[in-house]
mmCIF file of C-alpha atoms in Angstrom:
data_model
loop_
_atom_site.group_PDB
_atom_site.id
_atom_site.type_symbol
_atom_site.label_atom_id
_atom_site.label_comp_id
_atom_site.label_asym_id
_atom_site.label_seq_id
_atom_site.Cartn_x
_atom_site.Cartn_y
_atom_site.Cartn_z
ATOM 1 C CA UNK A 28 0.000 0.000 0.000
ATOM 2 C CA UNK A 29 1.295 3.376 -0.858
ATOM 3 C CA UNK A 30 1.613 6.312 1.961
ATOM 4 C CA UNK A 31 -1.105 8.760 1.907
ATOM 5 C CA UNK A 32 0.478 12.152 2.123
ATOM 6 C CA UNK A 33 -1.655 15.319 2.512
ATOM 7 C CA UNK A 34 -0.061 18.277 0.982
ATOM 8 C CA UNK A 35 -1.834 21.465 2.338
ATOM 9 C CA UNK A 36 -1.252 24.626 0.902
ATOM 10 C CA UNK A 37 -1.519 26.434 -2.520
ATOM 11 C CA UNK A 38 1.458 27.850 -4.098
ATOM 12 C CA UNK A 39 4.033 27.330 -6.534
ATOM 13 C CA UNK A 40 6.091 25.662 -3.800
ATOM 14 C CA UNK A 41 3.200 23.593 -2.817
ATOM 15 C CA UNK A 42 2.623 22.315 -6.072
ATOM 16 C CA UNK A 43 6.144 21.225 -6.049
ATOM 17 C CA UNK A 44 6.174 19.259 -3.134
ATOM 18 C CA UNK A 45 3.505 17.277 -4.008
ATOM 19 C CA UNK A 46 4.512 16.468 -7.427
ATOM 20 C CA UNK A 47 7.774 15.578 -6.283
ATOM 21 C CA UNK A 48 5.861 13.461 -3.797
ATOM 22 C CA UNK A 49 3.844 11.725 -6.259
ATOM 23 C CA UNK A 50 6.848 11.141 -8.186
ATOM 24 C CA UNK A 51 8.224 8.695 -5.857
ATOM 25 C CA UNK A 52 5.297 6.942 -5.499
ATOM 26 C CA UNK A 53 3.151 8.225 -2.761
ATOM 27 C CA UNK A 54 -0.494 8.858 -3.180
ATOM 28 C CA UNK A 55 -0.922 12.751 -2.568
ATOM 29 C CA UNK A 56 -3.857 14.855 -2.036
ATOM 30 C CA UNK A 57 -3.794 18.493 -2.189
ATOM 31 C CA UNK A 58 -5.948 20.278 -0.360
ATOM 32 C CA UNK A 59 -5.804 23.870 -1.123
ATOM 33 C CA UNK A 60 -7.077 24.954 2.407
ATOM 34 C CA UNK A 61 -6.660 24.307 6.475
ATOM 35 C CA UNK A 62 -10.655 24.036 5.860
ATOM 36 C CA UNK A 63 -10.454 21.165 3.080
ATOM 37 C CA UNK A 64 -7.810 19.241 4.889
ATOM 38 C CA UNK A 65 -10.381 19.132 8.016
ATOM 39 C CA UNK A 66 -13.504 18.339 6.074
ATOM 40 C CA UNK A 67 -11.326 15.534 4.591
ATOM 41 C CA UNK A 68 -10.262 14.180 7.803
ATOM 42 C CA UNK A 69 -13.894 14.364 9.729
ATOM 43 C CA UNK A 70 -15.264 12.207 6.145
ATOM 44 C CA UNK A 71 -12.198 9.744 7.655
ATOM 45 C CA UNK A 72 -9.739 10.379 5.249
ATOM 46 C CA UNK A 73 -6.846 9.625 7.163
ATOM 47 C CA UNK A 74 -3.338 10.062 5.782
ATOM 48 C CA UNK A 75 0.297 9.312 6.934
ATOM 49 C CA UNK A 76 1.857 12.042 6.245
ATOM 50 C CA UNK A 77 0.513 15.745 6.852
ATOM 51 C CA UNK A 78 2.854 18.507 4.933
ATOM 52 C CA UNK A 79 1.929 21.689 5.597
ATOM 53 C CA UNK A 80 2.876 24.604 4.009
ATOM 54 C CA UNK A 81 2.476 27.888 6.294
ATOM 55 C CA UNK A 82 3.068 29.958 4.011
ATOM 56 C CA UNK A 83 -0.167 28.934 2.239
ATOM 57 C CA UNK A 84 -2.623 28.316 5.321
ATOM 58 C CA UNK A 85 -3.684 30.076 7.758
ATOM 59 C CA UNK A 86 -4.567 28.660 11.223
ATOM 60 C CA UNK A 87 -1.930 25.820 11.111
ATOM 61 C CA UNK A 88 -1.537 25.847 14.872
ATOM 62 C CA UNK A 89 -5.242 25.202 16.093
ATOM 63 C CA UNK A 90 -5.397 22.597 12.768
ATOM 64 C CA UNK A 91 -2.372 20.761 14.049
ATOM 65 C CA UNK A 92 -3.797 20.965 17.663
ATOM 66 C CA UNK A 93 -7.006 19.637 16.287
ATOM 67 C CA UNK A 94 -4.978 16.455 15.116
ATOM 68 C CA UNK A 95 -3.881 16.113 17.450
ATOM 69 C CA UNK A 96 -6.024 16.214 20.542
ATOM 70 C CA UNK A 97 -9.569 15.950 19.059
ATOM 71 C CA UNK A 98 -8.787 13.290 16.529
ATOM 72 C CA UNK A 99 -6.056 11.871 18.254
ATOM 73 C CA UNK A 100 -4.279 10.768 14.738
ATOM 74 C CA UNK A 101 -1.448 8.562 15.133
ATOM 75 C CA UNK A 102 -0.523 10.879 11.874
ATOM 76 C CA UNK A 103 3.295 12.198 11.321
ATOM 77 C CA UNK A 104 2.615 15.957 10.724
ATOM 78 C CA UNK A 105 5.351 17.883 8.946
ATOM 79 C CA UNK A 106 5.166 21.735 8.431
ATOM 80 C CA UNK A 107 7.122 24.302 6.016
ATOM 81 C CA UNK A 108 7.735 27.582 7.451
ATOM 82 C CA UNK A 109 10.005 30.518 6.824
ATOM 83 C CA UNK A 110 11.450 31.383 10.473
ATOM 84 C CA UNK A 111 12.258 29.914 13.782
ATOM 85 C CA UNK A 112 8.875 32.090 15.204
ATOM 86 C CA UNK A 113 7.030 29.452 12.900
ATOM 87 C CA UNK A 114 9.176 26.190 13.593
ATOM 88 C CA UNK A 115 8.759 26.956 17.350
ATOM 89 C CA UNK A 116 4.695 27.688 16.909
ATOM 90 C CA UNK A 117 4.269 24.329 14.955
ATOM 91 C CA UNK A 118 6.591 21.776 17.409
ATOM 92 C CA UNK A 119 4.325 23.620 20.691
ATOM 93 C CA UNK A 120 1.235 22.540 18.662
ATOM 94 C CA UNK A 121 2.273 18.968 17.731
ATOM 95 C CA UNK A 122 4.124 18.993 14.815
ATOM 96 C CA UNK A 123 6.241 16.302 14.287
ATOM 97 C CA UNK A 124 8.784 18.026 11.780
ATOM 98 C CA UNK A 125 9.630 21.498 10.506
ATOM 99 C CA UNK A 126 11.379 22.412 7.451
ATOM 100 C CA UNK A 127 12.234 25.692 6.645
ATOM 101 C CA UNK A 128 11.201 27.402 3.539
ATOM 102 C CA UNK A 129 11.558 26.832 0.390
ATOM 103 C CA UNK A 130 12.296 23.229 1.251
ATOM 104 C CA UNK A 131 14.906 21.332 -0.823
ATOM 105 C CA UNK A 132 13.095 18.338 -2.167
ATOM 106 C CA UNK A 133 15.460 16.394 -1.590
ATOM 107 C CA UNK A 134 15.223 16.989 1.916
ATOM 108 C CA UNK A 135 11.265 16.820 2.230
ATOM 109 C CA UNK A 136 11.841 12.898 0.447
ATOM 110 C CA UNK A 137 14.247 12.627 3.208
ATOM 111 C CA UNK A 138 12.181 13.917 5.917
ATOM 112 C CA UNK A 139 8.857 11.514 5.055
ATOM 113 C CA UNK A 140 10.909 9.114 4.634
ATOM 114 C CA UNK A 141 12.246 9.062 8.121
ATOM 115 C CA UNK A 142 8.631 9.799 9.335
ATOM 116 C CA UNK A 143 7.414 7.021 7.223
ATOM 117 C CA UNK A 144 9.834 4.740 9.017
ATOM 118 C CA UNK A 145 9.044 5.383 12.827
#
């Protein structure tokens, strides 16, 4: 079975990450919104991987908290952000990972990858 990665965000960067993504094999959804990614998870859509681009979304703390604490998802959640104000706002609300932006894609391959394997 292949890992279901949601990429949320919209974006030339975004776009990127989840082609590269679905390059190596992964089955991606993009979801364009912090809105879309919830309405996906509450039909029980549940993926592996969460990458999410802060630069695109708004709200990622109280969506990552959400995961988190109301759902509970055993879910790796890996966020994109341009400063350490952002890193240190998405590893206090659950994040599992933070890259900084504009990733290097070989470094977001990396980075599921290690997720994947935990």
């Amino acid at each position: 079975m292949k890992a279901k990665i949601f990429v949320i965000g919209s974006g030339l960067h975004t776009m990127t990450y989840a082609a590269a993504l679905a390059g190596y094999g992964y089955a991606v959804h993009e979801l364009a919104t912090i809105d879309h990614a919830r309405d996906a998870l509450m039909r029980g859509t549940f993926p592996h991987i969460l990458v999410i681009d802060v630069a695109r979304t708004k709200d990622m703390a109280n969506f990552v908290r959400f995961v988190r604490e109301e759902l509970a998802m055993p879910t790796s959640i890996l966020v994109i952000g341009a400063n350490a104000r952002e890193a240190e706002t998405a590893f206090h609300s659950g994040a599992s990972e933070f890259l900084a932006r504009p990733a290097e894609l070989a470094e977001l391959l990396h980075t599921v990858q290690a997720c994947l394997a935990i």
